[in-house]
Each structure stands twice: as structure tokens, then as C-alpha cells.
Amino acid sequence: MAIEIKVPELPESVADGTIATWHVKEGDKVSRDQNLVDIETDKVVLEVVAEADGVIGKISAEEGATVKSKEVIGSIEEGDASESSDSDDKEESKKEAAADKEDTSSEEKSSDEESSDEENSDEDASGEEIEVKVPELPESVSEATIAAWHVKAGDKVSRDQNLVDIETDKVVLEVVAEADGVLSEIIHDEGANVGAKDVIGKIIKGGEAKSEGKSASTKESSNDSGSDKDSDAVSPSVRRLLAEKDLSASDVKGTGKDGRITKEDVEKHVKSAGDKKSESKSEAKSESKPAAVSGDRTQKRVAMTRLRKTIAKRLLEAKNSTAMLTTFNEVNMKPIMDLRKTYQKEFEERHGIRLGFMSFYVKAVVEALKRFPEVNASIDGDEIVYHNYFDVSIAVSTPRGLVTPVLRDCDKLSLAEIEAGIKELAIKGRDGKLTMDEMQGGNFTITNGGVFGSLLSTPILNPPQSAILGMHKIQDRPMAVDGKVEILPMMYLAMSYDHRIVDGKESVGFLVTVKNLLEDPQRLLLDI
């Protein structure tokens, strides 16, 4: 009995998803609850598992295809089913017929096998041309960009091998080969803009190109392991990073499971290559031979990725659609640093997590939001919506870029619960496991550029929120205290706000409240 493999129910705000990676092929045996395929939405990767033991019958949606909720993307034959394709069924029937006639003469058996081989040869040599097309794009996306071709015209390709990456605003789609054959033509090169269902290349179905001799075939077979490494052992996010760094998977040594290449492997390789280049440059400078002037004044133009274009567009929209203004203050962090130093060991032993600065920032912000409800509001048309709950977005840096998952009901959380919640969101962000629910609905954002060394910045609003607070690097500075100069660990605070909702008085009052609570953390306990 055939069991349908379906796309799971997608979140309400998500119209469709993209087939990111199939972990099995047609004909593979699978066991119950085994992960079959990853489906990627804008921010979440969903896993689809097998409902029962069996054999993969048919895969109807290839990697890179856009799919809807509950759409059938494949099937499982319960038990040891045979391979599902018609050609394979014919081949299997011929093998069974040959097995039944084992008692006949060897000449007749040989004749049958030769006849079967000729039929298969005729089928392969038919030269059927298969078009390589751009998959269906999401409804809101009109075009995409060819990010990277992983094969060249004339290369031998195998079924389900990744041929090309196509980049949209948020997702990189992988286009795979529909059958074994040779890539005969590339119509659109890297960097070209393409639309849904555009033909970008062609494959001649069969074992190898007719123009290639045995030496070419041997060369291709010797490169099979490298091709497998590129397509199977590299995740889409790592492949994008490799393309950005102009690297091949064969250049990088993988340290992950089964030799898989991780982002850390790529970054380590880039750093190592940079060090070697620096050494070679130093050696070159020590030589007496003068360097060519023209080589020092070259330029390189690189087209913006679609993701970078989208980021630029959204940030500009945020500035153009709000009356954004930024107010500044500074805070003495010594009281909190002393508190952490005194109780860090006991706190960690009791709660199993270190006491950081972010929990104090969140606590102080929540208390300030209670006193200045305008900052905890948003504009909806001609109305101002005041929120009576405190969901704080925390800016988290991930391999895919900066995201702002939401820590909910912060007014009900202890310092330890806040620290644990932020750590969990950071780990999920790093692993690409954040859900749509965790990414939506924040009322106020905290971003901490201090972890990267930022001394002062003007953060940009995260619409429809009305304010965002930027924390910065803690740095020793001379300060006047009671007529004397003292060296204190100081940090600048920067709050950008929408002047359509928040007036100057409220914005300054909010920031001063945060400053006072951080400089005297006992106020957080006493609620004063």
C-alpha cells in the first residue's frame, strides 16, 4: 500500500515553503520516524518523517520546488517495494524473466541479456533533451538571481544532483537534475535575473555526452567523490557561504559528522588562507623586485545579493515610514558588575546558568515600559495600540544574519529565566531552529552592539514597534563624582523612537529610568 508524503501544516502567516534537502532517493528503504526531507520557510526548517517502514516509491517535488501546506511531495511503498520508475519496472521484469529461464541453454540466456542491453542502450542513446527550469517562486517574489552553477556545460550529471543555486529575497533554491545525463547547455549565467519556470539550461538524457570520449568519462568518474561532497555533504547555508567566499567544497576539510563541512570549517579555512596570503605578501615586500603599480590599484565590482538588496530596502522603508529620532544617555555599570562578581558563583550553582548583563537590561526595560506605556505601543492605521503585555525582541546574530526572536511575558520572568530564555533563542538561531511564533509579535527591541565592540550607534526601528534600545561597549572613562575624578566602567545608551507616538519628554524619561535602574539594581527588587 502506498503512503503519501505530505507537506506539514504551515504557520498561518506562511503561504508556502521550499524543498531544501531530500535525505533519501527513490528506491531507498526507510524506517518509521526517519527524517525524509527538510522543508524551508522564511525563518523555519520543517522536518518530514516517514509514517511507516517501507521503500520510497516516487519523489514528485524535487529540491528547490515551492510547495503548499498539505501538498503531496512523494510516496512510500510499505514493505520491500521495487523501484517506482517505469523504466526500472521494465528492467526488473526482464531480470525476473531471465531468472525463471536459468535452466535453458546459456546461449539463449546470453541472447536475452544482449536483447535487454540493446533496449536499454537504445533508451539511453535516444538523446532526450530535458529542460532545467527555475522552480515555482513564492507568490510575493517576481524574480530571482542565478547565484552559483555547480556544473559546467559538458559535465556529466546524475539524478538529484544539485546543478545550480537560485537566490530570492530570503531563500536559496536548489535546482537538481531530473535524470542522469550530460549538461549540454547553460542558457543563463551566474548573476542573471530569472523568473519562475524560465529555462536556464538543458540536459541530454543518457550516460555521457556523445562528443566526449572514454578519457572524459574516466575524468568525470574520478570526480564523482568531489561532486558528491559538494551536493550531499554540504548544507544550503554552507554552500551559500562557500559561494560568497569563492571556494569549492573540495578546498575545505570537514570536521562535522561523516566529514560534513560546517560554517566554522569554512571560516577557519578563510582565516588560514588570509594568514598565508599575509605571509606571502610580507615575503614579497622583502624582495628587491618592485611591484607593479597597476596591481595595487585594481577594483572589483560584485553585484549585491538579493538578500542584501532586501535588507537595504527594508531598512530604508523603516526610516521613511517613521518619524525616527534617537536620544542618548550613559550609565555607570559598576554596581551591576560588583553584583555579578559577588554572586556569580552562587547564581550559577543554583540556576545552572551564568548571570549576564542582558537579564538586567531586560528587567530595567520592562519596568520602564510599565511607566511609559507610549513606548510599549504601536500605530495601526489611524489608531494607537497600547500593549498590556511585555514581549521583548532580542537581537541575535546568526549565520543567516541578524534576527530578533521574542522573549515573551518578561515581566513574569526572573533573572535566571531571562538568561536561560536568551541562551535558548541564541542556540536555536545558530542552528536555524527558530519557529515563526518565536520570530513574531515583539513590542520593544533590545540590541547589544557592545558584544562586537560598538561604542556608540543609532539603532534603526523594527516596525511596527515604536522604539529600540541600543546597548554598547562598557569602557573605563574618567568621570566627575562629588567634585573628584574617578575611573568608572561607563556604557552609552541609545534609544531610537517613533516621534509620531513618543514625544521627547517620554523618550528622555524612559531612558533616564533605564539608567537609574541599572545604576541602582536594588530598585528592581523594591519596584521604585
Coordinates of N, CA and C in Angstrom, one line a residue, residues 144-333:
A144 N 14.2 36.0 -9.5 CA 15.3 35.5 -8.7 C 16.6 35.7 -9.4
T145 N 17.7 35.4 -8.8 CA 19.0 35.6 -9.4 C 19.8 34.3 -9.3
I146 N 20.5 33.9 -10.5 CA 21.3 32.8 -10.5 C 22.5 33.0 -9.6
A147 N 22.6 32.3 -8.5 CA 23.7 32.6 -7.5 C 25.0 31.8 -7.9
A148 N 24.8 30.5 -8.2 CA 26.0 29.7 -8.5 C 25.7 28.4 -9.2
W149 N 26.4 28.2 -10.3 CA 26.3 27.0 -11.1 C 27.4 26.0 -10.5
H150 N 27.0 24.8 -10.2 CA 27.9 23.8 -9.6 C 28.4 22.9 -10.7
V151 N 28.0 23.0 -11.9 CA 28.5 22.2 -13.0 C 28.7 23.1 -14.2
K152 N 29.5 22.6 -15.2 CA 29.7 23.3 -16.5 C 29.1 22.6 -17.6
A153 N 28.9 23.3 -18.7 CA 28.4 22.7 -19.9 C 29.3 21.6 -20.4
G154 N 28.7 20.4 -20.6 CA 29.5 19.2 -21.0 C 29.8 18.3 -19.8
D155 N 29.5 18.7 -18.6 CA 29.7 17.9 -17.4 C 28.6 16.8 -17.3
K156 N 29.1 15.6 -16.8 CA 28.1 14.5 -16.6 C 27.4 14.8 -15.3
V157 N 26.1 14.6 -15.2 CA 25.3 14.8 -14.0 C 24.5 13.6 -13.7
S158 N 24.2 13.4 -12.4 CA 23.4 12.3 -12.0 C 22.0 12.8 -11.4
R159 N 21.1 11.9 -11.5 CA 19.7 12.3 -11.0 C 19.8 12.8 -9.5
D160 N 19.1 13.9 -9.3 CA 19.0 14.5 -7.9 C 20.3 15.3 -7.6
Q161 N 21.3 15.4 -8.5 CA 22.5 16.2 -8.2 C 22.1 17.7 -8.3
N162 N 22.6 18.4 -7.3 CA 22.4 19.9 -7.3 C 23.1 20.5 -8.5
L163 N 22.4 21.2 -9.4 CA 23.0 21.8 -10.5 C 23.3 23.3 -10.3
V164 N 22.4 24.0 -9.7 CA 22.5 25.5 -9.6 C 21.7 26.0 -8.4
D165 N 22.2 27.0 -7.8 CA 21.6 27.7 -6.7 C 20.9 29.0 -7.2
I166 N 19.6 29.2 -6.9 CA 18.9 30.4 -7.3 C 18.5 31.1 -6.1
E167 N 18.9 32.4 -6.0 CA 18.6 33.2 -4.7 C 17.4 34.1 -4.9
T168 N 16.5 34.0 -3.9 CA 15.4 35.0 -3.8 C 15.7 35.9 -2.6
D169 N 14.7 36.7 -2.2 CA 14.9 37.6 -1.1 C 15.4 37.0 0.2
K170 N 14.8 35.8 0.5 CA 15.1 35.2 1.8 C 15.6 33.7 1.7
V171 N 15.4 33.1 0.5 CA 15.7 31.7 0.4 C 16.6 31.4 -0.8
V172 N 17.5 30.4 -0.7 CA 18.2 30.0 -1.8 C 17.6 28.6 -2.2
L173 N 17.2 28.6 -3.5 CA 16.6 27.4 -4.0 C 17.6 26.6 -4.8
E174 N 17.6 25.3 -4.6 CA 18.5 24.4 -5.3 C 17.7 23.7 -6.4
V175 N 18.3 23.7 -7.6 CA 17.7 23.1 -8.8 C 18.5 21.8 -9.1
V176 N 17.9 20.6 -9.1 CA 18.6 19.4 -9.2 C 18.2 18.7 -10.6
A177 N 19.1 17.8 -11.0 CA 18.9 17.1 -12.3 C 17.8 16.1 -12.2
E178 N 16.9 16.1 -13.2 CA 15.8 15.2 -13.2 C 16.2 13.8 -13.6
A179 N 17.3 13.7 -14.2 CA 17.7 12.3 -14.7 C 19.2 12.3 -14.9
D180 N 19.8 11.1 -15.1 CA 21.2 11.0 -15.4 C 21.4 11.6 -16.8
G181 N 22.6 12.2 -17.1 CA 22.8 12.7 -18.4 C 24.0 13.6 -18.4
V182 N 24.0 14.5 -19.4 CA 25.1 15.5 -19.6 C 24.5 16.9 -19.7
L183 N 25.0 17.8 -19.0 CA 24.5 19.2 -19.1 C 25.0 19.7 -20.5
S184 N 24.1 19.9 -21.4 CA 24.5 20.3 -22.8 C 24.7 21.8 -23.0
E185 N 23.9 22.5 -22.2 CA 23.9 24.0 -22.4 C 23.5 24.7 -21.1
I186 N 24.2 25.8 -20.9 CA 23.8 26.8 -19.8 C 23.3 28.0 -20.5
I187 N 22.0 28.3 -20.3 CA 21.4 29.5 -21.0 C 21.6 30.8 -20.2
H188 N 21.4 30.7 -18.9 CA 21.6 31.9 -18.1 C 22.8 31.7 -17.1
D189 N 23.8 32.6 -17.2 CA 24.9 32.5 -16.4 C 24.7 33.1 -15.0
E190 N 25.7 32.9 -14.1 CA 25.6 33.4 -12.7 C 25.4 34.9 -12.7
G191 N 24.5 35.4 -11.9 CA 24.2 36.8 -11.8 C 23.0 37.3 -12.6
A192 N 22.5 36.4 -13.5 CA 21.4 36.7 -14.3 C 20.1 36.7 -13.5
N193 N 19.1 37.6 -13.8 CA 17.8 37.6 -13.2 C 16.9 36.7 -14.0
V194 N 16.1 35.9 -13.3 CA 15.3 34.9 -14.0 C 13.9 34.9 -13.3
G195 N 12.9 34.5 -14.0 CA 11.5 34.4 -13.5 C 11.2 32.9 -13.3
A196 N 10.0 32.7 -12.6 CA 9.5 31.3 -12.4 C 9.4 30.6 -13.7
K197 N 9.8 29.3 -13.7 CA 9.7 28.4 -14.8 C 10.5 28.8 -16.0
D198 N 11.4 29.8 -15.9 CA 12.3 30.1 -17.0 C 13.3 28.9 -17.3
V199 N 13.6 28.6 -18.5 CA 14.5 27.6 -18.9 C 15.9 28.2 -18.7
I200 N 16.8 27.6 -17.9 CA 18.1 28.2 -17.7 C 19.2 27.2 -18.1
G201 N 18.8 26.0 -18.6 CA 19.8 25.1 -19.1 C 19.2 23.9 -19.7
K202 N 20.0 23.0 -20.2 CA 19.4 21.7 -20.8 C 20.3 20.5 -20.5
I203 N 19.7 19.4 -20.4 CA 20.4 18.1 -20.1 C 20.1 17.1 -21.2
I204 N 21.1 16.5 -21.8 CA 20.9 15.4 -22.7 C 20.8 14.1 -21.9
K205 N 19.7 13.5 -21.9 CA 19.5 12.2 -21.1 C 20.4 11.1 -21.6
G206 N 21.1 10.4 -20.7 CA 21.9 9.3 -21.1 C 23.2 9.3 -20.3
G207 N 24.0 8.3 -20.5 CA 25.2 8.1 -19.7 C 26.2 9.2 -19.8
E208 N 26.5 9.7 -21.0 CA 27.6 10.7 -21.2 C 27.3 11.4 -22.5
A209 N 28.0 12.5 -22.7 CA 27.8 13.3 -23.9 C 28.5 12.5 -25.1
K210 N 27.8 12.5 -26.3 CA 28.4 11.8 -27.4 C 29.7 12.3 -27.8
S211 N 29.9 13.6 -27.6 CA 31.2 14.2 -28.0 C 32.3 13.9 -27.1
E212 N 32.1 13.3 -26.0 CA 33.1 13.0 -25.0 C 33.6 11.6 -25.2
G213 N 34.9 11.4 -25.1 CA 35.5 10.1 -25.3 C 35.6 9.4 -23.9
K214 N 36.3 8.3 -24.0 CA 36.5 7.5 -22.7 C 37.3 8.3 -21.7
S215 N 38.2 9.1 -22.2 CA 39.1 9.8 -21.2 C 38.2 10.8 -20.4
A216 N 37.3 11.4 -21.1 CA 36.4 12.4 -20.4 C 35.5 11.7 -19.4
S217 N 35.0 10.5 -19.8 CA 34.2 9.7 -18.9 C 35.0 9.3 -17.7
T218 N 36.2 8.9 -17.9 CA 37.1 8.5 -16.8 C 37.3 9.6 -15.9
K219 N 37.5 10.8 -16.5 CA 37.8 12.0 -15.7 C 36.6 12.4 -14.8
E220 N 35.4 12.2 -15.4 CA 34.2 12.5 -14.7 C 34.0 11.6 -13.5
S221 N 34.3 10.3 -13.8 CA 34.1 9.3 -12.7 C 35.1 9.5 -11.6
S222 N 36.3 10.0 -11.9 CA 37.2 10.3 -10.9 C 36.8 11.5 -10.0
N223 N 35.9 12.3 -10.6 CA 35.5 13.5 -9.8 C 34.2 13.2 -9.1
D224 N 33.7 12.0 -9.2 CA 32.4 11.7 -8.6 C 32.4 12.0 -7.1
S225 N 33.5 11.6 -6.4 CA 33.5 11.8 -5.0 C 33.5 13.3 -4.7
G226 N 34.2 14.1 -5.4 CA 34.2 15.5 -5.2 C 32.8 16.1 -5.4
S227 N 32.1 15.6 -6.5 CA 30.7 16.1 -6.7 C 29.8 15.7 -5.6
D228 N 29.9 14.5 -5.1 CA 29.1 14.0 -4.0 C 29.3 14.9 -2.8
K229 N 30.6 15.3 -2.6 CA 30.9 16.1 -1.4 C 30.2 17.4 -1.5
D230 N 30.2 18.0 -2.8 CA 29.6 19.3 -3.0 C 28.1 19.2 -2.7
S231 N 27.4 18.2 -3.2 CA 26.0 18.2 -3.2 C 25.4 17.5 -2.0
D232 N 26.1 16.5 -1.5 CA 25.5 15.7 -0.4 C 25.9 16.2 1.0
A233 N 27.2 16.5 1.1 CA 27.8 16.7 2.5 C 27.8 18.2 2.8
V234 N 27.2 19.0 2.0 CA 27.2 20.5 2.3 C 25.8 21.0 2.3
S235 N 25.4 21.6 3.4 CA 24.1 22.2 3.6 C 23.9 23.4 2.7
P236 N 22.6 23.8 2.4 CA 22.4 25.0 1.6 C 23.1 26.3 2.2
S237 N 23.0 26.5 3.5 CA 23.6 27.6 4.1 C 25.2 27.6 4.0
V238 N 25.8 26.4 4.1 CA 27.2 26.4 4.0 C 27.6 26.6 2.5
R239 N 26.8 26.0 1.6 CA 27.0 26.2 0.2 C 27.0 27.7 -0.2
R240 N 26.1 28.4 0.4 CA 26.0 29.9 0.1 C 27.2 30.6 0.6
L241 N 27.7 30.2 1.8 CA 28.9 30.8 2.3 C 30.1 30.5 1.5
L242 N 30.2 29.2 0.9 CA 31.3 28.9 0.1 C 31.3 29.7 -1.2
A243 N 30.0 30.0 -1.7 CA 29.9 30.8 -2.9 C 30.4 32.2 -2.7
E244 N 30.0 32.7 -1.5 CA 30.4 34.1 -1.1 C 31.9 34.2 -1.0
K245 N 32.5 33.2 -0.5 CA 34.0 33.2 -0.3 C 34.7 32.8 -1.6
D246 N 34.0 32.4 -2.7 CA 34.6 32.0 -3.9 C 35.4 30.7 -3.7
L247 N 34.8 29.7 -2.9 CA 35.5 28.5 -2.6 C 34.7 27.3 -3.1
S248 N 35.4 26.2 -3.2 CA 34.8 24.9 -3.6 C 34.8 24.0 -2.3
A249 N 33.8 23.1 -2.2 CA 33.8 22.3 -1.0 C 35.0 21.4 -0.9
S250 N 35.6 21.1 -2.1 CA 36.8 20.3 -2.1 C 38.0 21.0 -1.5
D251 N 37.9 22.3 -1.4 CA 39.0 23.1 -0.8 C 39.1 23.1 0.7
V252 N 37.9 22.7 1.3 CA 37.7 22.8 2.8 C 37.6 21.4 3.4
K253 N 38.4 21.2 4.5 CA 38.3 19.9 5.2 C 37.2 20.0 6.2
G254 N 36.2 19.0 6.1 CA 35.1 19.0 7.0 C 35.4 18.3 8.3
T255 N 34.9 18.9 9.4 CA 35.1 18.3 10.7 C 33.8 17.8 11.4
G256 N 32.6 18.0 10.6 CA 31.4 17.6 11.2 C 31.1 16.1 11.1
K257 N 29.9 15.7 11.4 CA 29.5 14.3 11.3 C 29.7 13.7 9.9
D258 N 30.4 12.6 9.8 CA 30.6 11.9 8.5 C 31.4 12.8 7.5
G259 N 32.2 13.7 8.1 CA 33.0 14.6 7.3 C 32.3 15.8 6.7
R260 N 31.1 16.1 7.2 CA 30.3 17.2 6.6 C 31.1 18.5 7.0
I261 N 30.9 19.5 6.0 CA 31.6 20.8 6.2 C 30.6 21.7 7.0
T262 N 31.1 22.3 8.0 CA 30.3 23.3 8.8 C 30.8 24.7 8.5
K263 N 30.0 25.7 8.9 CA 30.3 27.1 8.7 C 31.7 27.4 9.4
E264 N 31.9 26.8 10.6 CA 33.2 27.0 11.2 C 34.4 26.5 10.4
D265 N 34.2 25.4 9.7 CA 35.2 24.9 8.8 C 35.6 25.9 7.7
V266 N 34.5 26.5 7.1 CA 34.7 27.5 6.1 C 35.5 28.7 6.6
E267 N 35.0 29.2 7.7 CA 35.6 30.4 8.3 C 37.0 30.2 8.7
K268 N 37.3 29.0 9.3 CA 38.7 28.7 9.6 C 39.6 28.6 8.4
H269 N 39.0 28.0 7.3 CA 39.8 27.9 6.1 C 40.1 29.3 5.5
V270 N 39.1 30.2 5.6 CA 39.3 31.6 5.0 C 40.3 32.3 5.9
K271 N 40.3 32.1 7.2 CA 41.2 32.8 8.1 C 42.6 32.3 7.8
S272 N 42.7 30.9 7.7 CA 44.0 30.3 7.4 C 44.6 30.8 6.1
A273 N 43.8 30.9 5.1 CA 44.2 31.3 3.8 C 44.6 32.8 3.8
G274 N 43.9 33.6 4.6 CA 44.3 35.0 4.8 C 45.6 35.2 5.4
D275 N 45.9 34.3 6.5 CA 47.2 34.4 7.1 C 48.3 34.0 6.2
K276 N 48.1 33.0 5.3 CA 49.1 32.6 4.4 C 49.4 33.7 3.3
K277 N 48.3 34.4 2.9 CA 48.4 35.5 2.0 C 49.3 36.6 2.6
S278 N 49.0 36.9 3.9 CA 49.7 38.0 4.6 C 51.2 37.6 4.6
E279 N 51.5 36.3 4.9 CA 52.9 35.9 5.0 C 53.6 36.0 3.6
S280 N 52.9 35.6 2.6 CA 53.4 35.7 1.2 C 53.7 37.1 0.8
K281 N 52.7 38.0 1.2 CA 52.9 39.5 0.9 C 54.1 40.0 1.6
S282 N 54.3 39.6 2.9 CA 55.5 40.1 3.6 C 56.8 39.7 2.9
E283 N 56.8 38.4 2.5 CA 58.0 37.9 1.8 C 58.2 38.6 0.5
A284 N 57.1 38.9 -0.2 CA 57.3 39.6 -1.5 C 57.8 41.0 -1.3
K285 N 57.4 41.7 -0.2 CA 57.8 43.1 0.1 C 59.3 43.1 0.4
S286 N 59.8 42.0 1.0 CA 61.2 42.0 1.4 C 62.1 41.8 0.2
E287 N 61.6 41.3 -0.9 CA 62.4 41.2 -2.1 C 62.7 42.5 -2.8
S288 N 63.8 42.6 -3.5 CA 64.2 43.9 -4.1 C 63.4 44.2 -5.3
K289 N 62.7 43.2 -5.9 CA 62.0 43.5 -7.2 C 60.8 44.4 -6.9
P290 N 60.6 45.5 -7.6 CA 59.5 46.4 -7.3 C 58.2 45.8 -7.9
A291 N 57.1 46.1 -7.1 CA 55.8 45.6 -7.5 C 55.2 46.5 -8.6
A292 N 54.4 46.0 -9.4 CA 53.7 46.8 -10.5 C 52.7 47.7 -9.8
V293 N 52.7 48.9 -10.2 CA 51.7 49.9 -9.6 C 50.3 49.6 -10.0
S294 N 50.1 49.1 -11.2 CA 48.7 48.8 -11.6 C 48.1 47.7 -10.8
G295 N 48.9 46.8 -10.2 CA 48.3 45.7 -9.4 C 47.8 46.2 -8.1
D296 N 48.3 47.3 -7.6 CA 47.8 47.8 -6.3 C 46.6 48.7 -6.4
R297 N 46.2 49.0 -7.6 CA 45.1 50.0 -7.8 C 43.9 49.3 -8.6
T298 N 43.7 48.0 -8.5 CA 42.6 47.4 -9.2 C 41.3 47.5 -8.4
Q299 N 40.2 47.3 -9.1 CA 38.9 47.3 -8.5 C 38.2 46.0 -8.7
K300 N 37.3 45.7 -7.9 CA 36.4 44.5 -8.1 C 35.0 44.9 -7.8
R301 N 34.1 44.7 -8.8 CA 32.7 45.0 -8.6 C 31.9 43.7 -8.5
V302 N 31.1 43.6 -7.4 CA 30.3 42.4 -7.1 C 28.9 42.9 -7.0
A303 N 28.0 42.2 -7.7 CA 26.6 42.5 -7.6 C 26.1 42.2 -6.3
M304 N 25.2 43.1 -5.7 CA 24.6 42.8 -4.4 C 23.7 41.6 -4.5
T305 N 23.8 40.8 -3.5 CA 22.9 39.6 -3.4 C 21.5 40.1 -3.2
R306 N 20.5 39.2 -3.6 CA 19.1 39.6 -3.4 C 18.8 39.8 -1.9
L307 N 19.4 39.0 -1.0 CA 19.2 39.2 0.4 C 19.7 40.6 0.8
R308 N 20.9 41.0 0.4 CA 21.4 42.3 0.7 C 20.5 43.4 0.2
K309 N 20.0 43.3 -1.0 CA 19.1 44.2 -1.6 C 17.8 44.4 -0.8
T310 N 17.3 43.3 -0.3 CA 16.1 43.3 0.6 C 16.4 44.0 1.9
I311 N 17.5 43.7 2.5 CA 17.9 44.3 3.8 C 17.9 45.8 3.5
A312 N 18.6 46.3 2.5 CA 18.7 47.7 2.2 C 17.3 48.3 2.0
K313 N 16.5 47.6 1.3 CA 15.1 48.1 1.1 C 14.3 48.3 2.3
R314 N 14.4 47.2 3.2 CA 13.6 47.2 4.4 C 14.1 48.3 5.4
L315 N 15.4 48.5 5.5 CA 15.9 49.5 6.4 C 15.6 50.9 5.9
L316 N 15.6 51.1 4.6 CA 15.2 52.4 4.1 C 13.7 52.6 4.3
E317 N 12.9 51.6 4.2 CA 11.5 51.7 4.5 C 11.2 52.1 5.9
A318 N 12.0 51.5 6.8 CA 11.8 51.8 8.3 C 12.1 53.3 8.5
K319 N 13.1 53.8 7.9 CA 13.4 55.2 8.1 C 12.4 56.2 7.4
N320 N 11.9 55.8 6.3 CA 11.0 56.6 5.5 C 9.6 56.5 6.0
S321 N 9.2 55.5 6.7 CA 7.8 55.3 7.2 C 7.6 55.7 8.6
T322 N 8.7 56.1 9.3 CA 8.5 56.5 10.7 C 9.2 57.9 10.9
A323 N 8.8 58.6 11.9 CA 9.5 59.8 12.3 C 10.5 59.5 13.4
M324 N 11.6 58.9 12.9 CA 12.6 58.3 13.9 C 13.6 59.4 14.4
L325 N 13.8 59.3 15.7 CA 14.7 60.2 16.4 C 15.4 59.4 17.4
T326 N 16.7 59.7 17.8 CA 17.5 59.0 18.8 C 17.9 59.9 19.9
T327 N 17.7 59.4 21.1 CA 18.2 60.1 22.3 C 19.2 59.3 23.0
F328 N 20.2 60.0 23.7 CA 21.3 59.3 24.3 C 21.4 59.5 25.8
N329 N 22.1 58.6 26.5 CA 22.5 58.8 27.9 C 23.6 57.9 28.1
E330 N 24.2 57.9 29.3 CA 25.2 57.0 29.7 C 25.0 56.5 31.1
V331 N 25.5 55.3 31.4 CA 25.2 54.6 32.6 C 26.5 54.1 33.2
N332 N 26.6 54.2 34.6 CA 27.7 53.6 35.3 C 27.4 52.2 35.6
M333 N 28.1 51.3 35.0 CA 27.9 49.8 35.2 C 28.6 49.2 36.4

